[in-house]
Amino acid sequence: MHYDLIVRNARIATATGAIKEGDLACLGSRIEKIGPQIFAGASEQIDAHGLLLLPGVIDPQVHFREPGACHKEDLASGSKAAVRGGVTSFLEMPNTRPATTSQQQLDQKLLLAATKSVANYGFFIGATTNNLKEINTATPI
């Protein structure tokens, strides 16, 4: 098997909390194999000797400011900062200007994120005193 990436000799944090030395192999953006020693080639190899390899973090409550206050932070700058800190996925709160309170606004956010975000993403739709019907008919992602 030939992989796109193999990270070798890492200290890998496992689902049980144990730290085990080994290799991690990726094909595309998917982790395909984790093991003590992977005998295969790769287009790129990283020697992670002495380094700790952690799973990505999911941040379930971010407050990016697009639309309405992009001078503070937008989807591009916020997602880049998140990824640099180990966050691979985020869920954005609907407190933008205007707030995300309709399916149309949610669809616009999804299109925007598809072109700007470098992380996995999701968005909350906000509840107001007059959008219960919109919430009940919103298409979840």
mmCIF file of N, CA and C in Angstrom:
data_model
loop_
_atom_site.group_PDB
_atom_site.id
_atom_site.type_symbol
_atom_site.label_atom_id
_atom_site.label_comp_id
_atom_site.label_asym_id
_atom_site.label_seq_id
_atom_site.Cartn_x
_atom_site.Cartn_y
_atom_site.Cartn_z
ATOM 1 N N MET A 1 0.851 -1.187 0.000
ATOM 2 C CA MET A 1 0.000 0.000 0.000
ATOM 3 C C MET A 1 0.887 1.238 0.000
ATOM 4 N N HIS A 2 0.478 2.239 -0.732
ATOM 5 C CA HIS A 2 1.191 3.517 -0.766
ATOM 6 C C HIS A 2 0.251 4.590 -0.225
ATOM 7 N N TYR A 3 0.719 5.325 0.773
ATOM 8 C CA TYR A 3 -0.086 6.360 1.414
ATOM 9 C C TYR A 3 0.357 7.740 0.945
ATOM 10 N N ASP A 4 -0.505 8.723 1.164
ATOM 11 C CA ASP A 4 -0.134 10.108 0.875
ATOM 12 C C ASP A 4 0.790 10.654 1.955
ATOM 13 N N LEU A 5 0.534 10.257 3.200
ATOM 14 C CA LEU A 5 1.307 10.765 4.326
ATOM 15 C C LEU A 5 1.452 9.688 5.384
ATOM 16 N N ILE A 6 2.660 9.551 5.921
ATOM 17 C CA ILE A 6 2.880 8.732 7.114
ATOM 18 C C ILE A 6 3.624 9.590 8.131
ATOM 19 N N VAL A 7 3.042 9.684 9.318
ATOM 20 C CA VAL A 7 3.713 10.320 10.446
ATOM 21 C C VAL A 7 4.344 9.181 11.234
ATOM 22 N N ARG A 8 5.663 9.212 11.339
ATOM 23 C CA ARG A 8 6.389 8.095 11.952
ATOM 24 C C ARG A 8 6.924 8.467 13.333
ATOM 25 N N ASN A 9 7.018 7.444 14.179
ATOM 26 C CA ASN A 9 7.682 7.540 15.487
ATOM 27 C C ASN A 9 7.027 8.546 16.432
ATOM 28 N N ALA A 10 5.736 8.724 16.319
ATOM 29 C CA ALA A 10 5.024 9.689 17.167
ATOM 30 C C ALA A 10 4.608 9.042 18.481
ATOM 31 N N ARG A 11 4.406 9.862 19.470
ATOM 32 C CA ARG A 11 3.742 9.440 20.698
ATOM 33 C C ARG A 11 2.266 9.765 20.466
ATOM 34 N N ILE A 12 1.449 8.720 20.268
ATOM 35 C CA ILE A 12 0.064 8.888 19.822
ATOM 36 C C ILE A 12 -0.897 8.762 21.004
ATOM 37 N N ALA A 13 -1.722 9.790 21.203
ATOM 38 C CA ALA A 13 -2.766 9.744 22.229
ATOM 39 C C ALA A 13 -3.918 8.900 21.685
ATOM 40 N N THR A 14 -4.259 7.836 22.407
ATOM 41 C CA THR A 14 -5.306 6.923 21.948
ATOM 42 C C THR A 14 -6.653 7.271 22.578
ATOM 43 N N ALA A 15 -7.701 6.621 22.100
ATOM 44 C CA ALA A 15 -9.058 6.861 22.602
ATOM 45 C C ALA A 15 -9.196 6.494 24.076
ATOM 46 N N THR A 16 -8.353 5.599 24.569
ATOM 47 C CA THR A 16 -8.415 5.192 25.975
ATOM 48 C C THR A 16 -7.640 6.136 26.884
ATOM 49 N N GLY A 17 -6.917 7.072 26.286
ATOM 50 C CA GLY A 17 -6.095 7.986 27.066
ATOM 51 C C GLY A 17 -4.650 7.548 27.175
ATOM 52 N N ALA A 18 -4.365 6.341 26.721
ATOM 53 C CA ALA A 18 -2.988 5.844 26.750
ATOM 54 C C ALA A 18 -2.164 6.534 25.665
ATOM 55 N N ILE A 19 -0.875 6.644 25.907
ATOM 56 C CA ILE A 19 0.060 7.185 24.923
ATOM 57 C C ILE A 19 0.899 6.020 24.413
ATOM 58 N N LYS A 20 0.850 5.789 23.100
ATOM 59 C CA LYS A 20 1.596 4.682 22.493
ATOM 60 C C LYS A 20 2.468 5.216 21.373
ATOM 61 N N GLU A 21 3.684 4.702 21.274
ATOM 62 C CA GLU A 21 4.563 5.106 20.180
ATOM 63 C C GLU A 21 4.176 4.348 18.924
ATOM 64 N N GLY A 22 4.192 5.041 17.782
ATOM 65 C CA GLY A 22 3.842 4.372 16.549
ATOM 66 C C GLY A 22 3.759 5.315 15.376
ATOM 67 N N ASP A 23 3.128 4.811 14.318
ATOM 68 C CA ASP A 23 2.991 5.528 13.058
ATOM 69 C C ASP A 23 1.511 5.741 12.748
ATOM 70 N N LEU A 24 1.242 6.753 11.938
ATOM 71 C CA LEU A 24 -0.109 7.058 11.485
ATOM 72 C C LEU A 24 -0.047 7.304 9.986
ATOM 73 N N ALA A 25 -0.907 6.617 9.218
ATOM 74 C CA ALA A 25 -0.905 6.738 7.757
ATOM 75 C C ALA A 25 -2.214 7.346 7.265
ATOM 76 N N CYS A 26 -2.084 8.264 6.289
ATOM 77 C CA CYS A 26 -3.251 8.943 5.712
ATOM 78 C C CYS A 26 -3.307 8.731 4.208
ATOM 79 N N LEU A 27 -4.512 8.617 3.712
ATOM 80 C CA LEU A 27 -4.786 8.580 2.283
ATOM 81 C C LEU A 27 -5.790 9.692 2.027
ATOM 82 N N GLY A 28 -5.382 10.698 1.275
ATOM 83 C CA GLY A 28 -6.218 11.889 1.144
ATOM 84 C C GLY A 28 -6.292 12.575 2.492
ATOM 85 N N SER A 29 -7.482 12.915 2.922
ATOM 86 C CA SER A 29 -7.648 13.571 4.221
ATOM 87 C C SER A 29 -8.128 12.595 5.295
ATOM 88 N N ARG A 30 -8.025 11.317 5.022
ATOM 89 C CA ARG A 30 -8.542 10.291 5.932
ATOM 90 C C ARG A 30 -7.409 9.495 6.568
ATOM 91 N N ILE A 31 -7.486 9.311 7.886
ATOM 92 C CA ILE A 31 -6.544 8.434 8.579
ATOM 93 C C ILE A 31 -6.927 7.003 8.234
ATOM 94 N N GLU A 32 -5.996 6.261 7.667
ATOM 95 C CA GLU A 32 -6.274 4.892 7.230
ATOM 96 C C GLU A 32 -5.738 3.837 8.192
ATOM 97 N N LYS A 33 -4.644 4.148 8.886
ATOM 98 C CA LYS A 33 -4.028 3.125 9.723
ATOM 99 C C LYS A 33 -3.202 3.784 10.816
ATOM 100 N N ILE A 34 -3.282 3.201 12.007
ATOM 101 C CA ILE A 34 -2.432 3.581 13.129
ATOM 102 C C ILE A 34 -1.843 2.292 13.666
ATOM 103 N N GLY A 35 -0.541 2.270 13.858
ATOM 104 C CA GLY A 35 0.086 1.055 14.350
ATOM 105 C C GLY A 35 1.491 1.305 14.856
ATOM 106 N N PRO A 36 2.084 0.268 15.475
ATOM 107 C CA PRO A 36 3.418 0.424 16.040
ATOM 108 C C PRO A 36 4.479 0.740 14.982
ATOM 109 N N GLN A 37 4.342 0.148 13.824
ATOM 110 C CA GLN A 37 5.283 0.426 12.730
ATOM 111 C C GLN A 37 4.582 0.061 11.421
ATOM 112 N N ILE A 38 4.393 1.047 10.566
ATOM 113 C CA ILE A 38 3.702 0.819 9.298
ATOM 114 C C ILE A 38 4.751 0.627 8.213
ATOM 115 N N PHE A 39 4.746 -0.563 7.626
ATOM 116 C CA PHE A 39 5.701 -0.887 6.568
ATOM 117 C C PHE A 39 5.065 -0.580 5.217
ATOM 118 N N ALA A 40 5.190 0.647 4.791
ATOM 119 C CA ALA A 40 4.627 1.084 3.510
ATOM 120 C C ALA A 40 5.315 2.374 3.109
ATOM 121 N N GLY A 41 5.153 2.716 1.845
ATOM 122 C CA GLY A 41 5.694 3.970 1.350
ATOM 123 C C GLY A 41 4.654 5.072 1.439
ATOM 124 N N ALA A 42 5.136 6.303 1.288
ATOM 125 C CA ALA A 42 4.238 7.455 1.314
ATOM 126 C C ALA A 42 4.841 8.581 0.497
ATOM 127 N N SER A 43 3.981 9.392 -0.086
ATOM 128 C CA SER A 43 4.441 10.563 -0.836
ATOM 129 C C SER A 43 5.144 11.555 0.081
ATOM 130 N N GLU A 44 4.684 11.630 1.325
ATOM 131 C CA GLU A 44 5.315 12.502 2.316
ATOM 132 C C GLU A 44 5.428 11.741 3.625
ATOM 133 N N GLN A 45 6.569 11.870 4.279
ATOM 134 C CA GLN A 45 6.772 11.246 5.577
ATOM 135 C C GLN A 45 7.287 12.299 6.549
ATOM 136 N N ILE A 46 6.766 12.235 7.756
ATOM 137 C CA ILE A 46 7.183 13.161 8.808
ATOM 138 C C ILE A 46 7.727 12.337 9.962
ATOM 139 N N ASP A 47 8.938 12.649 10.399
ATOM 140 C CA ASP A 47 9.500 11.998 11.575
ATOM 141 C C ASP A 47 9.071 12.797 12.795
ATOM 142 N N ALA A 48 8.196 12.225 13.592
ATOM 143 C CA ALA A 48 7.644 12.912 14.760
ATOM 144 C C ALA A 48 8.273 12.407 16.051
ATOM 145 N N HIS A 49 9.491 11.919 15.977
ATOM 146 C CA HIS A 49 10.178 11.379 17.155
ATOM 147 C C HIS A 49 10.149 12.399 18.300
ATOM 148 N N GLY A 50 9.644 11.970 19.433
ATOM 149 C CA GLY A 50 9.574 12.833 20.603
ATOM 150 C C GLY A 50 8.370 13.758 20.640
ATOM 151 N N LEU A 51 7.562 13.759 19.591
ATOM 152 C CA LEU A 51 6.401 14.652 19.528
ATOM 153 C C LEU A 51 5.115 13.901 19.862
ATOM 154 N N LEU A 52 4.160 14.607 20.427
ATOM 155 C CA LEU A 52 2.871 14.036 20.792
ATOM 156 C C LEU A 52 1.858 14.313 19.687
ATOM 157 N N LEU A 53 1.190 13.278 19.214
ATOM 158 C CA LEU A 53 0.170 13.396 18.169
ATOM 159 C C LEU A 53 -1.203 13.263 18.830
ATOM 160 N N LEU A 54 -1.975 14.338 18.775
ATOM 161 C CA LEU A 54 -3.279 14.392 19.437
ATOM 162 C C LEU A 54 -4.409 14.416 18.416
ATOM 163 N N PRO A 55 -5.608 13.937 18.795
ATOM 164 C CA PRO A 55 -6.755 14.074 17.892
ATOM 165 C C PRO A 55 -7.179 15.532 17.807
ATOM 166 N N GLY A 56 -7.866 15.878 16.736
ATOM 167 C CA GLY A 56 -8.360 17.242 16.579
ATOM 168 C C GLY A 56 -9.455 17.552 17.581
ATOM 169 N N VAL A 57 -9.541 18.809 17.949
ATOM 170 C CA VAL A 57 -10.533 19.282 18.913
ATOM 171 C C VAL A 57 -11.756 19.799 18.155
ATOM 172 N N ILE A 58 -12.934 19.575 18.722
ATOM 173 C CA ILE A 58 -14.173 20.153 18.195
ATOM 174 C C ILE A 58 -14.577 21.284 19.129
ATOM 175 N N ASP A 59 -14.687 22.489 18.603
ATOM 176 C CA ASP A 59 -15.120 23.640 19.397
ATOM 177 C C ASP A 59 -16.601 23.873 19.103
ATOM 178 N N PRO A 60 -17.483 23.554 20.059
ATOM 179 C CA PRO A 60 -18.918 23.629 19.793
ATOM 180 C C PRO A 60 -19.541 25.010 19.970
ATOM 181 N N GLN A 61 -18.713 26.036 20.246
ATOM 182 C CA GLN A 61 -19.307 27.356 20.464
ATOM 183 C C GLN A 61 -18.318 28.453 20.083
ATOM 184 N N VAL A 62 -18.227 28.728 18.790
ATOM 185 C CA VAL A 62 -17.364 29.826 18.352
ATOM 186 C C VAL A 62 -18.222 31.044 18.031
ATOM 187 N N HIS A 63 -17.576 32.197 18.053
ATOM 188 C CA HIS A 63 -18.262 33.462 17.800
ATOM 189 C C HIS A 63 -17.506 34.239 16.734
ATOM 190 N N PHE A 64 -17.458 33.702 15.520
ATOM 191 C CA PHE A 64 -16.882 34.450 14.411
ATOM 192 C C PHE A 64 -17.859 35.584 14.090
ATOM 193 N N ARG A 65 -17.434 36.546 13.340
ATOM 194 C CA ARG A 65 -18.256 37.749 13.168
ATOM 195 C C ARG A 65 -18.624 38.047 11.723
ATOM 196 N N GLU A 66 -18.837 36.979 10.959
ATOM 197 C CA GLU A 66 -19.193 37.190 9.551
ATOM 198 C C GLU A 66 -20.601 36.689 9.301
ATOM 199 N N PRO A 67 -21.496 37.516 8.831
ATOM 200 C CA PRO A 67 -21.336 38.896 8.381
ATOM 201 C C PRO A 67 -21.486 39.882 9.539
ATOM 202 N N GLY A 68 -21.139 41.129 9.259
ATOM 203 C CA GLY A 68 -21.433 42.220 10.167
ATOM 204 C C GLY A 68 -20.267 42.830 10.906
ATOM 205 N N ALA A 69 -19.250 42.047 11.211
ATOM 206 C CA ALA A 69 -18.108 42.602 11.946
ATOM 207 C C ALA A 69 -16.828 41.876 11.537
ATOM 208 N N CYS A 70 -16.643 41.750 10.234
ATOM 209 C CA CYS A 70 -15.477 41.023 9.710
ATOM 210 C C CYS A 70 -14.154 41.667 10.104
ATOM 211 N N HIS A 71 -14.186 42.938 10.483
ATOM 212 C CA HIS A 71 -12.949 43.589 10.929
ATOM 213 C C HIS A 71 -12.442 42.965 12.229
ATOM 214 N N LYS A 72 -13.322 42.292 12.969
ATOM 215 C CA LYS A 72 -12.919 41.585 14.187
ATOM 216 C C LYS A 72 -12.415 40.184 13.853
ATOM 217 N N GLU A 73 -13.208 39.454 13.061
ATOM 218 C CA GLU A 73 -12.847 38.091 12.673
ATOM 219 C C GLU A 73 -13.861 37.614 11.645
ATOM 220 N N ASP A 74 -13.387 36.861 10.663
ATOM 221 C CA ASP A 74 -14.292 36.272 9.681
ATOM 222 C C ASP A 74 -14.060 34.768 9.643
ATOM 223 N N LEU A 75 -14.777 34.085 8.770
ATOM 224 C CA LEU A 75 -14.656 32.627 8.701
ATOM 225 C C LEU A 75 -13.253 32.186 8.308
ATOM 226 N N ALA A 76 -12.601 32.920 7.433
ATOM 227 C CA ALA A 76 -11.242 32.549 7.016
ATOM 228 C C ALA A 76 -10.259 32.725 8.166
ATOM 229 N N SER A 77 -10.216 33.911 8.763
ATOM 230 C CA SER A 77 -9.229 34.152 9.827
ATOM 231 C C SER A 77 -9.534 33.323 11.072
ATOM 232 N N GLY A 78 -10.800 33.186 11.418
ATOM 233 C CA GLY A 78 -11.174 32.408 12.596
ATOM 234 C C GLY A 78 -10.876 30.932 12.443
ATOM 235 N N SER A 79 -11.165 30.378 11.271
ATOM 236 C CA SER A 79 -10.901 28.949 11.073
ATOM 237 C C SER A 79 -9.400 28.675 10.992
ATOM 238 N N LYS A 80 -8.634 29.588 10.409
ATOM 239 C CA LYS A 80 -7.172 29.414 10.364
ATOM 240 C C LYS A 80 -6.583 29.439 11.770
ATOM 241 N N ALA A 81 -7.041 30.365 12.593
ATOM 242 C CA ALA A 81 -6.563 30.425 13.975
ATOM 243 C C ALA A 81 -6.952 29.157 14.735
ATOM 244 N N ALA A 82 -8.160 28.681 14.507
ATOM 245 C CA ALA A 82 -8.621 27.465 15.175
ATOM 246 C C ALA A 82 -7.742 26.272 14.809
ATOM 247 N N VAL A 83 -7.481 26.097 13.528
ATOM 248 C CA VAL A 83 -6.671 24.964 13.069
ATOM 249 C C VAL A 83 -5.261 25.036 13.647
ATOM 250 N N ARG A 84 -4.693 26.214 13.701
ATOM 251 C CA ARG A 84 -3.345 26.372 14.277
ATOM 252 C C ARG A 84 -3.318 25.958 15.743
ATOM 253 N N GLY A 85 -4.460 26.047 16.408
ATOM 254 C CA GLY A 85 -4.548 25.648 17.806
ATOM 255 C C GLY A 85 -5.016 24.218 18.016
ATOM 256 N N GLY A 86 -5.183 23.450 16.942
ATOM 257 C CA GLY A 86 -5.581 22.051 17.073
ATOM 258 C C GLY A 86 -7.066 21.790 16.934
ATOM 259 N N VAL A 87 -7.837 22.829 16.627
ATOM 260 C CA VAL A 87 -9.281 22.665 16.429
ATOM 261 C C VAL A 87 -9.516 22.277 14.974
ATOM 262 N N THR A 88 -10.163 21.147 14.755
ATOM 263 C CA THR A 88 -10.417 20.683 13.391
ATOM 264 C C THR A 88 -11.860 20.898 12.953
ATOM 265 N N SER A 89 -12.748 21.151 13.914
ATOM 266 C CA SER A 89 -14.170 21.348 13.610
ATOM 267 C C SER A 89 -14.742 22.402 14.555
ATOM 268 N N PHE A 90 -15.666 23.203 14.042
ATOM 269 C CA PHE A 90 -16.307 24.202 14.895
ATOM 270 C C PHE A 90 -17.789 24.295 14.579
ATOM 271 N N LEU A 91 -18.540 24.774 15.566
ATOM 272 C CA LEU A 91 -19.959 25.095 15.416
ATOM 273 C C LEU A 91 -20.108 26.558 15.801
ATOM 274 N N GLU A 92 -20.609 27.364 14.870
ATOM 275 C CA GLU A 92 -20.690 28.799 15.110
ATOM 276 C C GLU A 92 -22.051 29.203 15.645
ATOM 277 N N MET A 93 -22.029 30.042 16.658
ATOM 278 C CA MET A 93 -23.253 30.602 17.225
ATOM 279 C C MET A 93 -23.826 31.638 16.249
ATOM 280 N N PRO A 94 -25.132 31.890 16.298
ATOM 281 C CA PRO A 94 -25.776 32.758 15.306
ATOM 282 C C PRO A 94 -25.768 34.245 15.660
ATOM 283 N N ASN A 95 -24.793 34.699 16.437
ATOM 284 C CA ASN A 95 -24.828 36.100 16.885
ATOM 285 C C ASN A 95 -24.018 37.025 15.982
ATOM 286 N N THR A 96 -24.333 36.976 14.705
ATOM 287 C CA THR A 96 -23.725 37.867 13.720
ATOM 288 C C THR A 96 -24.718 38.984 13.411
ATOM 289 N N ARG A 97 -24.312 39.916 12.558
ATOM 290 C CA ARG A 97 -25.216 41.004 12.166
ATOM 291 C C ARG A 97 -25.393 40.982 10.659
ATOM 292 N N PRO A 98 -26.500 40.527 10.141
ATOM 293 C CA PRO A 98 -27.667 40.069 10.882
ATOM 294 C C PRO A 98 -27.434 38.678 11.474
ATOM 295 N N ALA A 99 -28.208 38.369 12.495
ATOM 296 C CA ALA A 99 -28.133 37.045 13.112
ATOM 297 C C ALA A 99 -28.630 35.994 12.123
ATOM 298 N N THR A 100 -28.096 34.789 12.249
ATOM 299 C CA THR A 100 -28.519 33.679 11.389
ATOM 300 C C THR A 100 -29.790 33.087 11.994
ATOM 301 N N THR A 101 -30.941 33.500 11.459
ATOM 302 C CA THR A 101 -32.227 33.071 12.023
ATOM 303 C C THR A 101 -33.180 32.496 10.981
ATOM 304 N N SER A 102 -32.688 32.277 9.765
ATOM 305 C CA SER A 102 -33.555 31.720 8.720
ATOM 306 C C SER A 102 -32.780 30.685 7.912
ATOM 307 N N GLN A 103 -33.513 29.853 7.208
ATOM 308 C CA GLN A 103 -32.880 28.857 6.342
ATOM 309 C C GLN A 103 -32.042 29.542 5.265
ATOM 310 N N GLN A 104 -32.547 30.638 4.719
ATOM 311 C CA GLN A 104 -31.812 31.359 3.679
ATOM 312 C C GLN A 104 -30.466 31.864 4.213
ATOM 313 N N GLN A 105 -30.471 32.435 5.408
ATOM 314 C CA GLN A 105 -29.218 32.913 6.000
ATOM 315 C C GLN A 105 -28.276 31.750 6.306
ATOM 316 N N LEU A 106 -28.834 30.641 6.763
ATOM 317 C CA LEU A 106 -28.026 29.456 7.037
ATOM 318 C C LEU A 106 -27.392 28.932 5.753
ATOM 319 N N ASP A 107 -28.168 28.876 4.686
ATOM 320 C CA ASP A 107 -27.634 28.435 3.392
ATOM 321 C C ASP A 107 -26.510 29.352 2.916
ATOM 322 N N GLN A 108 -26.671 30.657 3.117
ATOM 323 C CA GLN A 108 -25.619 31.607 2.732
ATOM 324 C C GLN A 108 -24.350 31.371 3.545
ATOM 325 N N LYS A 109 -24.499 31.095 4.843
ATOM 326 C CA LYS A 109 -23.336 30.813 5.694
ATOM 327 C C LYS A 109 -22.629 29.545 5.233
ATOM 328 N N LEU A 110 -23.391 28.528 4.870
ATOM 329 C CA LEU A 110 -22.794 27.273 4.411
ATOM 330 C C LEU A 110 -22.007 27.476 3.122
ATOM 331 N N LEU A 111 -22.548 28.258 2.195
ATOM 332 C CA LEU A 111 -21.827 28.555 0.950
ATOM 333 C C LEU A 111 -20.558 29.354 1.230
ATOM 334 N N LEU A 112 -20.652 30.301 2.117
ATOM 335 C CA LEU A 112 -19.498 31.116 2.483
ATOM 336 C C LEU A 112 -18.412 30.258 3.133
ATOM 337 N N ALA A 113 -18.806 29.404 4.053
ATOM 338 C CA ALA A 113 -17.847 28.537 4.741
ATOM 339 C C ALA A 113 -17.182 27.561 3.777
ATOM 340 N N ALA A 114 -17.919 27.107 2.781
ATOM 341 C CA ALA A 114 -17.347 26.168 1.807
ATOM 342 C C ALA A 114 -16.172 26.782 1.058
ATOM 343 N N THR A 115 -16.165 28.088 0.904
ATOM 344 C CA THR A 115 -15.072 28.747 0.186
ATOM 345 C C THR A 115 -14.027 29.356 1.108
ATOM 346 N N LYS A 116 -14.355 29.579 2.384
ATOM 347 C CA LYS A 116 -13.433 30.301 3.266
ATOM 348 C C LYS A 116 -12.837 29.477 4.401
ATOM 349 N N SER A 117 -13.556 28.492 4.902
ATOM 350 C CA SER A 117 -13.101 27.784 6.095
ATOM 351 C C SER A 117 -12.072 26.712 5.757
ATOM 352 N N VAL A 118 -11.044 26.620 6.588
ATOM 353 C CA VAL A 118 -10.055 25.548 6.439
ATOM 354 C C VAL A 118 -10.321 24.427 7.443
ATOM 355 N N ALA A 119 -11.389 24.535 8.206
ATOM 356 C CA ALA A 119 -11.773 23.512 9.181
ATOM 357 C C ALA A 119 -13.154 22.973 8.820
ATOM 358 N N ASN A 120 -13.529 21.856 9.434
ATOM 359 C CA ASN A 120 -14.898 21.363 9.326
ATOM 360 C C ASN A 120 -15.792 22.350 10.071
ATOM 361 N N TYR A 121 -17.041 22.488 9.655
ATOM 362 C CA TYR A 121 -17.883 23.532 10.235
ATOM 363 C C TYR A 121 -19.336 23.111 10.330
ATOM 364 N N GLY A 122 -20.026 23.803 11.204
ATOM 365 C CA GLY A 122 -21.468 23.695 11.344
ATOM 366 C C GLY A 122 -21.973 25.001 11.926
ATOM 367 N N PHE A 123 -23.253 25.260 11.784
ATOM 368 C CA PHE A 123 -23.816 26.530 12.232
ATOM 369 C C PHE A 123 -25.121 26.297 12.972
ATOM 370 N N PHE A 124 -25.310 27.062 14.028
ATOM 371 C CA PHE A 124 -26.585 27.076 14.732
ATOM 372 C C PHE A 124 -27.501 28.082 14.045
ATOM 373 N N ILE A 125 -28.805 27.817 14.115
ATOM 374 C CA ILE A 125 -29.783 28.805 13.676
ATOM 375 C C ILE A 125 -30.382 29.402 14.948
ATOM 376 N N GLY A 126 -30.472 30.712 14.993
ATOM 377 C CA GLY A 126 -30.922 31.392 16.202
ATOM 378 C C GLY A 126 -32.429 31.375 16.365
ATOM 379 N N ALA A 127 -32.864 31.346 17.608
ATOM 380 C CA ALA A 127 -34.291 31.407 17.924
ATOM 381 C C ALA A 127 -34.658 32.840 18.287
ATOM 382 N N THR A 128 -35.747 33.308 17.717
ATOM 383 C CA THR A 128 -36.265 34.640 18.044
ATOM 384 C C THR A 128 -37.733 34.501 18.422
ATOM 385 N N THR A 129 -38.344 35.604 18.752
ATOM 386 C CA THR A 129 -39.768 35.564 19.112
ATOM 387 C C THR A 129 -40.674 35.354 17.909
ATOM 388 N N ASN A 130 -40.111 35.434 16.684
ATOM 389 C CA ASN A 130 -40.981 35.305 15.509
ATOM 390 C C ASN A 130 -40.444 34.358 14.433
ATOM 391 N N ASN A 131 -39.582 33.390 14.773
ATOM 392 C CA ASN A 131 -39.102 32.485 13.722
ATOM 393 C C ASN A 131 -39.274 31.005 14.060
ATOM 394 N N LEU A 132 -40.244 30.677 14.906
ATOM 395 C CA LEU A 132 -40.474 29.281 15.273
ATOM 396 C C LEU A 132 -40.773 28.425 14.046
ATOM 397 N N LYS A 133 -41.590 28.921 13.125
ATOM 398 C CA LYS A 133 -41.909 28.157 11.912
ATOM 399 C C LYS A 133 -40.633 27.898 11.110
ATOM 400 N N GLU A 134 -39.785 28.900 11.000
ATOM 401 C CA GLU A 134 -38.518 28.769 10.264
ATOM 402 C C GLU A 134 -37.625 27.704 10.909
ATOM 403 N N ILE A 135 -37.559 27.697 12.221
ATOM 404 C CA ILE A 135 -36.748 26.703 12.931
ATOM 405 C C ILE A 135 -37.302 25.304 12.696
ATOM 406 N N ASN A 136 -38.617 25.159 12.780
ATOM 407 C CA ASN A 136 -39.239 23.844 12.608
ATOM 408 C C ASN A 136 -39.079 23.280 11.202
ATOM 409 N N THR A 137 -38.902 24.152 10.220
ATOM 410 C CA THR A 137 -38.767 23.669 8.840
ATOM 411 C C THR A 137 -37.330 23.745 8.323
ATOM 412 N N ALA A 138 -36.401 24.186 9.163
ATOM 413 C CA ALA A 138 -34.998 24.296 8.732
ATOM 414 C C ALA A 138 -34.450 22.926 8.361
ATOM 415 N N THR A 139 -33.637 22.908 7.336
ATOM 416 C CA THR A 139 -33.007 21.674 6.885
ATOM 417 C C THR A 139 -31.686 21.499 7.618
ATOM 418 N N PRO A 140 -31.596 20.480 8.464
ATOM 419 C CA PRO A 140 -30.336 20.277 9.183
ATOM 420 C C PRO A 140 -29.244 19.790 8.237
ATOM 421 N N ILE A 141 -28.012 20.042 8.636
ATOM 422 C CA ILE A 141 -26.891 19.557 7.821
ATOM 423 C C ILE A 141 -26.225 18.394 8.508
#
